[in-house]
């Protein structure tokens, strides 16, 4: 929680995507269907139309300010509402002014242009209401409490963690660093643009097991294997995200704007339960960089990873299935 030395609105701005269109390389436009964005997931998927030649996207936006924004006795003047798209990977920030629908209304609307060359994957979209307070322009009055995700690659507006799974011979891979892990069935690379799981084709049977689609014992073992792999992935990406935080001058950590921020927001409620995610982030950062508490936190991190991987569900399903198979074999 941040503290401000002036009055602000005490509720967040609500943001919605209302339309999405792509400008193609031949100058034409493709108006995408509403399945390109999800209000529930708060995500826009610009790869949904299957175009490989789009140049820019125009996202229609609607924002609703909380009550009190237009109050006659408000502590601010010169109210502006800005949509801001931030890409932590390419370090590009794009902003656009929204306009008020009615003179005394709370709804603001407009559009934001996304240039494809400015982004490699996911960017974060937020809305900020700013005004002049005590003679100082541009002070933050309110903002969205959770940013939308604009995914320039995905064909599905899903907010969750996106993974790249690759098969490789660790012994013979051109990625020399994999050779050090030749006896591991898989390795998670959390430093990549998209978290990547490398599956070792040198481990006999692992690829066949992961690719199996039957309903016998193989499928049960596969489900357990996938759950274990997912647990490893969530653990690795959490450590990767928490270990690469930007810190404000006052020492407070800042949520990343890419997949790392999504991982932290997803897992922190289980790592430090009972507090807001901003406070949870500060507590975890203090323990990681301080003298004590980091080792004790590993159990909570592992628990959060197990929950995200649905490991308990996979184990319970496998046990029930094996028990049923045993009963059938005895009759």
Tab-separated table of C-alpha atoms in Angstrom:
chain	number	residue	atom	x	y	z
A	1	UNK	CA	0.000	0.000	0.000
A	2	UNK	CA	1.326	3.421	-0.972
A	3	UNK	CA	0.733	6.620	0.955
A	4	UNK	CA	0.169	9.971	-0.732
A	5	UNK	CA	0.549	13.420	0.865
A	6	UNK	CA	-2.681	14.616	-0.742
A	7	UNK	CA	-6.285	13.519	-1.230
A	8	UNK	CA	-7.089	10.800	-3.765
A	9	UNK	CA	-10.052	8.700	-4.798
A	10	UNK	CA	-10.303	5.689	-2.502
A	11	UNK	CA	-11.504	3.203	-5.137
A	12	UNK	CA	-9.820	1.983	-8.348
A	13	UNK	CA	-10.588	2.827	-11.953
A	14	UNK	CA	-12.470	0.122	-13.891
A	15	UNK	CA	-11.070	-0.657	-17.347
A	16	UNK	CA	-12.712	-2.547	-20.225
A	17	UNK	CA	-11.661	-3.334	-23.784
A	18	UNK	CA	-14.504	-2.580	-26.212
A	19	UNK	CA	-13.001	-3.362	-29.620
A	20	UNK	CA	-9.835	-4.549	-31.330
A	21	UNK	CA	-8.735	-4.087	-34.930
A	22	UNK	CA	-5.524	-4.849	-36.801
A	23	UNK	CA	-3.909	-2.761	-39.536
A	24	UNK	CA	-2.295	-5.123	-42.032
A	25	UNK	CA	0.791	-4.553	-44.167
A	26	UNK	CA	-1.345	-3.832	-47.250
A	27	UNK	CA	-3.092	-0.961	-45.448
A	28	UNK	CA	-6.371	-2.766	-44.840
A	29	UNK	CA	-7.965	-3.271	-41.449
A	30	UNK	CA	-9.363	-6.401	-39.841
A	31	UNK	CA	-11.956	-5.803	-37.135
A	32	UNK	CA	-11.535	-8.688	-34.702
A	33	UNK	CA	-14.427	-10.459	-33.045
A	34	UNK	CA	-15.107	-10.078	-29.349
A	35	UNK	CA	-13.344	-13.392	-28.623
A	36	UNK	CA	-10.081	-11.478	-29.093
A	37	UNK	CA	-10.480	-9.972	-25.624
A	38	UNK	CA	-11.776	-11.221	-22.305
A	39	UNK	CA	-13.089	-8.988	-19.536
A	40	UNK	CA	-12.921	-11.872	-17.079
A	41	UNK	CA	-9.288	-12.628	-17.918
A	42	UNK	CA	-8.525	-8.933	-18.527
A	43	UNK	CA	-6.518	-9.956	-21.557
A	44	UNK	CA	-6.340	-9.033	-25.252
A	45	UNK	CA	-4.960	-11.641	-27.686
A	46	UNK	CA	-3.739	-10.039	-30.911
A	47	UNK	CA	-2.700	-13.332	-32.489
A	48	UNK	CA	-6.238	-14.628	-32.583
A	49	UNK	CA	-6.903	-13.630	-36.222
A	50	UNK	CA	-3.952	-15.659	-37.478
A	51	UNK	CA	-2.371	-12.745	-39.343
A	52	UNK	CA	1.397	-12.807	-39.698
A	53	UNK	CA	1.571	-9.407	-41.390
A	54	UNK	CA	-0.189	-7.028	-39.022
A	55	UNK	CA	1.551	-3.719	-38.418
A	56	UNK	CA	-0.419	-2.186	-35.579
A	57	UNK	CA	-3.491	-2.816	-33.456
A	58	UNK	CA	-6.073	-0.346	-32.231
A	59	UNK	CA	-7.718	-1.272	-28.931
A	60	UNK	CA	-10.924	0.524	-28.006
A	61	UNK	CA	-11.118	1.281	-24.285
A	62	UNK	CA	-13.704	2.353	-21.749
A	63	UNK	CA	-12.802	3.442	-18.222
A	64	UNK	CA	-15.085	4.263	-15.306
A	65	UNK	CA	-13.827	6.506	-12.526
A	66	UNK	CA	-15.079	5.962	-8.984
A	67	UNK	CA	-17.597	8.365	-7.374
A	68	UNK	CA	-16.164	11.696	-6.374
A	69	UNK	CA	-14.010	12.212	-9.438
A	70	UNK	CA	-16.142	15.156	-10.590
A	71	UNK	CA	-17.163	16.461	-7.187
A	72	UNK	CA	-17.373	20.286	-7.051
A	73	UNK	CA	-15.233	20.339	-3.929
A	74	UNK	CA	-12.625	17.879	-5.251
A	75	UNK	CA	-9.056	18.585	-4.205
A	76	UNK	CA	-7.878	18.412	-7.827
A	77	UNK	CA	-8.455	20.194	-11.112
A	78	UNK	CA	-7.467	19.648	-14.776
A	79	UNK	CA	-8.522	16.001	-14.535
A	80	UNK	CA	-7.098	13.748	-17.241
A	81	UNK	CA	-7.464	10.011	-17.807
A	82	UNK	CA	-4.588	8.209	-19.510
A	83	UNK	CA	-4.290	4.667	-20.833
A	84	UNK	CA	-0.684	3.492	-20.489
A	85	UNK	CA	0.784	0.402	-22.152
A	86	UNK	CA	4.092	-0.735	-20.630
A	87	UNK	CA	6.412	-3.436	-21.962
A	88	UNK	CA	9.066	-4.376	-19.438
A	89	UNK	CA	10.965	-6.458	-21.960
A	90	UNK	CA	11.367	-3.896	-24.745
A	91	UNK	CA	11.223	-0.909	-22.360
A	92	UNK	CA	8.523	0.742	-24.486
A	93	UNK	CA	5.760	2.826	-22.926
A	94	UNK	CA	2.795	4.119	-24.948
A	95	UNK	CA	0.061	6.394	-23.603
A	96	UNK	CA	-3.213	7.778	-24.938
A	97	UNK	CA	-5.700	10.306	-23.551
A	98	UNK	CA	-9.257	9.133	-22.948
A	99	UNK	CA	-12.155	11.587	-23.244
A	100	UNK	CA	-15.167	11.963	-20.981
A	101	UNK	CA	-18.417	10.623	-22.461
A	102	UNK	CA	-20.554	13.248	-20.738
A	103	UNK	CA	-19.771	16.537	-19.016
A	104	UNK	CA	-20.579	15.269	-15.520
A	105	UNK	CA	-20.168	11.528	-16.174
A	106	UNK	CA	-17.750	8.988	-14.753
A	107	UNK	CA	-17.138	7.132	-18.036
A	108	UNK	CA	-14.185	7.904	-20.273
A	109	UNK	CA	-13.437	6.313	-23.646
A	110	UNK	CA	-10.815	6.270	-26.353
A	111	UNK	CA	-8.355	4.003	-28.105
A	112	UNK	CA	-4.717	2.988	-27.866
A	113	UNK	CA	-2.483	2.054	-30.793
A	114	UNK	CA	-0.104	-0.875	-30.339
A	115	UNK	CA	2.817	-1.041	-32.782
A	116	UNK	CA	3.863	-4.596	-33.419
A	117	UNK	CA	7.566	-3.775	-33.769
A	118	UNK	CA	7.543	-2.356	-30.246
A	119	UNK	CA	6.615	-5.623	-28.564
A	120	UNK	CA	7.815	-9.222	-28.473
A	121	UNK	CA	5.164	-10.839	-26.294
A	122	UNK	CA	3.092	-9.446	-23.471
A	123	UNK	CA	2.614	-5.854	-22.328
A	124	UNK	CA	0.716	-4.391	-19.377
A	125	UNK	CA	-2.194	-1.953	-19.882
A	126	UNK	CA	-3.368	0.317	-17.058
A	127	UNK	CA	-5.415	3.500	-16.735
A	128	UNK	CA	-4.383	6.448	-14.565
A	129	UNK	CA	-6.483	9.437	-13.542
A	130	UNK	CA	-4.235	12.439	-12.917
A	131	UNK	CA	-4.849	16.065	-11.999
A	132	UNK	CA	-3.410	19.211	-10.508
A	133	UNK	CA	-3.266	19.096	-6.704
A	134	UNK	CA	-1.861	21.926	-4.582
A	135	UNK	CA	-0.526	23.525	-7.746
A	136	UNK	CA	1.371	20.397	-8.823
A	137	UNK	CA	0.321	18.938	-12.182
A	138	UNK	CA	0.186	15.267	-13.053
A	139	UNK	CA	-0.501	13.906	-9.597
A	140	UNK	CA	-2.110	10.473	-9.479
A	141	UNK	CA	-5.744	10.572	-8.361
A	142	UNK	CA	-6.683	6.937	-9.036
A	143	UNK	CA	-5.653	4.017	-11.210
A	144	UNK	CA	-6.669	0.473	-12.121
A	145	UNK	CA	-5.901	-1.980	-9.332
A	146	UNK	CA	-4.998	-4.705	-11.826
A	147	UNK	CA	-3.571	-4.150	-15.280
A	148	UNK	CA	-4.863	-5.772	-18.437
A	149	UNK	CA	-2.505	-7.957	-20.462
A	150	UNK	CA	-2.026	-7.241	-24.171
A	151	UNK	CA	-0.539	-10.355	-25.767
A	152	UNK	CA	0.820	-9.677	-29.252
A	153	UNK	CA	1.411	-13.372	-29.991
A	154	UNK	CA	-1.256	-15.535	-28.354
A	155	UNK	CA	-4.389	-16.689	-30.167
A	156	UNK	CA	-6.338	-16.998	-26.915
A	157	UNK	CA	-7.035	-14.249	-24.341
A	158	UNK	CA	-5.756	-16.203	-21.344
A	159	UNK	CA	-4.049	-14.425	-18.485
A	160	UNK	CA	-2.250	-17.393	-16.978
A	161	UNK	CA	1.388	-18.351	-17.284
A	162	UNK	CA	2.416	-19.185	-20.843
A	163	UNK	CA	5.114	-21.830	-21.289
A	164	UNK	CA	7.321	-22.934	-24.156
A	165	UNK	CA	8.011	-26.683	-24.059
A	166	UNK	CA	10.926	-27.906	-26.160
A	167	UNK	CA	12.394	-31.358	-26.666
A	168	UNK	CA	16.168	-31.661	-26.825
A	169	UNK	CA	18.991	-34.135	-26.417
A	170	UNK	CA	20.813	-32.637	-23.472
A	171	UNK	CA	24.023	-34.526	-24.347
A	172	UNK	CA	24.089	-33.321	-27.970
A	173	UNK	CA	22.236	-30.011	-27.740
A	174	UNK	CA	23.714	-26.931	-29.405
A	175	UNK	CA	22.782	-25.191	-26.145
A	176	UNK	CA	26.011	-26.106	-24.414
A	177	UNK	CA	24.659	-25.244	-20.968
A	178	UNK	CA	22.150	-28.131	-21.223
A	179	UNK	CA	24.957	-30.662	-21.355
A	180	UNK	CA	25.644	-30.103	-17.649
A	181	UNK	CA	22.168	-31.517	-16.907
A	182	UNK	CA	22.446	-34.647	-19.054
A	183	UNK	CA	20.911	-36.922	-16.396
A	184	UNK	CA	17.879	-34.671	-15.695
A	185	UNK	CA	14.517	-35.547	-17.309
A	186	UNK	CA	13.713	-31.845	-17.741
A	187	UNK	CA	15.069	-28.397	-16.935
A	188	UNK	CA	13.216	-25.096	-16.529
A	189	UNK	CA	14.774	-21.952	-18.014
A	190	UNK	CA	13.135	-19.028	-16.198
A	191	UNK	CA	15.456	-16.444	-17.768
A	192	UNK	CA	13.917	-16.673	-21.236
A	193	UNK	CA	11.377	-14.211	-22.683
A	194	UNK	CA	8.777	-16.926	-22.101
A	195	UNK	CA	9.564	-19.543	-19.414
A	196	UNK	CA	10.828	-22.614	-21.241
A	197	UNK	CA	10.776	-26.270	-20.212
A	198	UNK	CA	13.410	-28.387	-21.942
A	199	UNK	CA	12.495	-32.101	-21.927
A	200	UNK	CA	15.468	-34.433	-22.216
A	201	UNK	CA	14.994	-36.893	-25.077
A	202	UNK	CA	18.007	-38.879	-23.806
A	203	UNK	CA	15.982	-40.142	-20.842
A	204	UNK	CA	14.475	-43.371	-22.110
A	205	UNK	CA	10.692	-43.414	-22.350
A	206	UNK	CA	9.993	-39.892	-21.075
A	207	UNK	CA	8.859	-38.477	-24.436
A	208	UNK	CA	6.647	-41.485	-25.171
A	209	UNK	CA	5.101	-41.188	-21.740
A	210	UNK	CA	4.389	-37.464	-22.085
A	211	UNK	CA	2.903	-37.987	-25.564
A	212	UNK	CA	0.727	-40.961	-24.542
A	213	UNK	CA	-3.009	-40.466	-24.917
A	214	UNK	CA	-4.396	-43.781	-23.729
A	215	UNK	CA	-6.457	-44.488	-20.631
A	216	UNK	CA	-4.318	-47.162	-18.992
A	217	UNK	CA	-1.516	-47.045	-16.449
A	218	UNK	CA	0.594	-44.933	-18.787
A	219	UNK	CA	-1.915	-42.084	-18.689
A	220	UNK	CA	-1.974	-42.115	-14.882
A	221	UNK	CA	1.803	-41.964	-14.667
A	222	UNK	CA	1.794	-39.232	-17.323
A	223	UNK	CA	-0.589	-37.115	-15.236
A	224	UNK	CA	1.683	-37.445	-12.207
A	225	UNK	CA	4.707	-36.609	-14.337
A	226	UNK	CA	3.029	-33.506	-15.737
A	227	UNK	CA	2.004	-32.396	-12.237
A	228	UNK	CA	5.582	-32.800	-10.997
A	229	UNK	CA	6.877	-30.899	-14.011
A	230	UNK	CA	4.349	-28.116	-13.417
A	231	UNK	CA	5.383	-27.893	-9.749
A	232	UNK	CA	9.016	-27.498	-10.807
A	233	UNK	CA	8.006	-24.834	-13.336
A	234	UNK	CA	6.011	-22.738	-10.856
A	235	UNK	CA	8.806	-22.962	-8.281
A	236	UNK	CA	11.458	-21.941	-10.807
A	237	UNK	CA	9.521	-19.032	-12.288
A	238	UNK	CA	8.650	-17.688	-8.830
A	239	UNK	CA	12.316	-17.655	-7.835
A	240	UNK	CA	13.216	-16.131	-11.189
A	241	UNK	CA	10.639	-13.378	-10.757
A	242	UNK	CA	11.415	-12.557	-7.128
A	243	UNK	CA	15.154	-12.508	-7.836
A	244	UNK	CA	14.908	-9.899	-10.591
A	245	UNK	CA	12.858	-7.122	-8.998
A	246	UNK	CA	13.282	-3.424	-9.587
A	247	UNK	CA	13.385	-1.415	-6.359
A	248	UNK	CA	12.136	2.130	-5.829
A	249	UNK	CA	14.466	4.737	-4.270
A	250	UNK	CA	12.769	4.166	-0.913
A	251	UNK	CA	13.565	0.473	-1.050
A	252	UNK	CA	10.092	-0.851	-1.983
A	253	UNK	CA	10.043	-3.564	-4.684
A	254	UNK	CA	8.026	-2.943	-7.854
A	255	UNK	CA	5.808	-5.540	-9.530
A	256	UNK	CA	7.221	-6.523	-12.944
A	257	UNK	CA	4.933	-5.767	-15.899
A	258	UNK	CA	5.493	-9.013	-17.829
A	259	UNK	CA	4.880	-12.683	-17.025
A	260	UNK	CA	6.979	-12.342	-13.889
A	261	UNK	CA	4.440	-9.933	-12.405
A	262	UNK	CA	1.627	-12.351	-13.220
A	263	UNK	CA	3.483	-15.213	-11.508
A	264	UNK	CA	4.013	-13.148	-8.366
A	265	UNK	CA	0.400	-11.958	-8.194
A	266	UNK	CA	-0.754	-15.541	-8.685
A	267	UNK	CA	1.448	-17.163	-6.039
A	268	UNK	CA	1.969	-14.517	-3.355
A	269	UNK	CA	-1.469	-15.028	-1.702
A	270	UNK	CA	-0.347	-18.567	-0.830
A	271	UNK	CA	3.234	-17.617	0.007
A	272	UNK	CA	2.217	-14.840	2.421
A	273	UNK	CA	-1.489	-15.353	3.156
A	274	UNK	CA	-3.789	-12.794	4.696
A	275	UNK	CA	-2.235	-9.608	3.300
A	276	UNK	CA	-2.523	-7.631	0.078
A	277	UNK	CA	-0.170	-8.714	-2.694
A	278	UNK	CA	1.813	-5.450	-2.489
A	279	UNK	CA	2.578	-6.075	1.186
A	280	UNK	CA	3.288	-9.756	0.466
A	281	UNK	CA	5.812	-8.717	-2.172
A	282	UNK	CA	7.550	-6.406	0.306
A	283	UNK	CA	7.716	-9.138	2.951
A	284	UNK	CA	9.159	-11.716	0.562
A	285	UNK	CA	11.676	-9.206	-0.791
A	286	UNK	CA	12.792	-8.324	2.753
A	287	UNK	CA	13.256	-11.978	3.636
A	288	UNK	CA	15.187	-12.722	0.443
A	289	UNK	CA	17.535	-9.746	0.825
A	290	UNK	CA	17.689	-9.705	4.630
A	291	UNK	CA	19.479	-11.789	7.195
A	292	UNK	CA	16.717	-14.252	8.039
A	293	UNK	CA	13.392	-15.729	7.024
A	294	UNK	CA	14.151	-16.731	3.431
A	295	UNK	CA	14.849	-20.413	4.150
A	296	UNK	CA	11.667	-20.734	6.224
A	297	UNK	CA	9.673	-19.285	3.316
A	298	UNK	CA	10.633	-22.118	0.954
A	299	UNK	CA	7.905	-24.379	2.334
A	300	UNK	CA	5.248	-21.771	1.493
A	301	UNK	CA	6.712	-21.286	-1.993
A	302	UNK	CA	6.640	-25.022	-2.626
A	303	UNK	CA	3.069	-25.206	-1.332
A	304	UNK	CA	2.016	-22.405	-3.696
A	305	UNK	CA	3.659	-24.221	-6.606
A	306	UNK	CA	1.953	-27.520	-5.714
A	307	UNK	CA	-1.442	-25.775	-5.660
A	308	UNK	CA	-0.885	-24.140	-9.051
A	309	UNK	CA	0.164	-27.481	-10.534
A	310	UNK	CA	-2.948	-29.254	-9.186
A	311	UNK	CA	-0.580	-31.947	-7.910
A	312	UNK	CA	-2.984	-33.143	-5.200
A	313	UNK	CA	-5.766	-33.589	-7.741
A	314	UNK	CA	-3.481	-35.540	-10.093
A	315	UNK	CA	-2.296	-37.773	-7.244
A	316	UNK	CA	-5.828	-38.444	-5.969
A	317	UNK	CA	-7.032	-39.269	-9.478
A	318	UNK	CA	-4.122	-41.645	-10.051
A	319	UNK	CA	-4.662	-43.435	-6.732
A	320	UNK	CA	-8.392	-43.907	-7.422
A	321	UNK	CA	-7.690	-45.179	-10.920
A	322	UNK	CA	-5.066	-47.666	-9.738
A	323	UNK	CA	-7.346	-48.912	-6.959
A	324	UNK	CA	-10.110	-49.442	-9.495
A	325	UNK	CA	-7.749	-51.298	-11.826
A	326	UNK	CA	-6.629	-53.516	-8.925
A	327	UNK	CA	-10.226	-54.341	-8.008
A	328	UNK	CA	-11.048	-55.217	-11.596
A	329	UNK	CA	-7.992	-57.470	-11.859
A	330	UNK	CA	-9.056	-59.361	-8.728
A	331	UNK	CA	-12.520	-60.206	-10.055
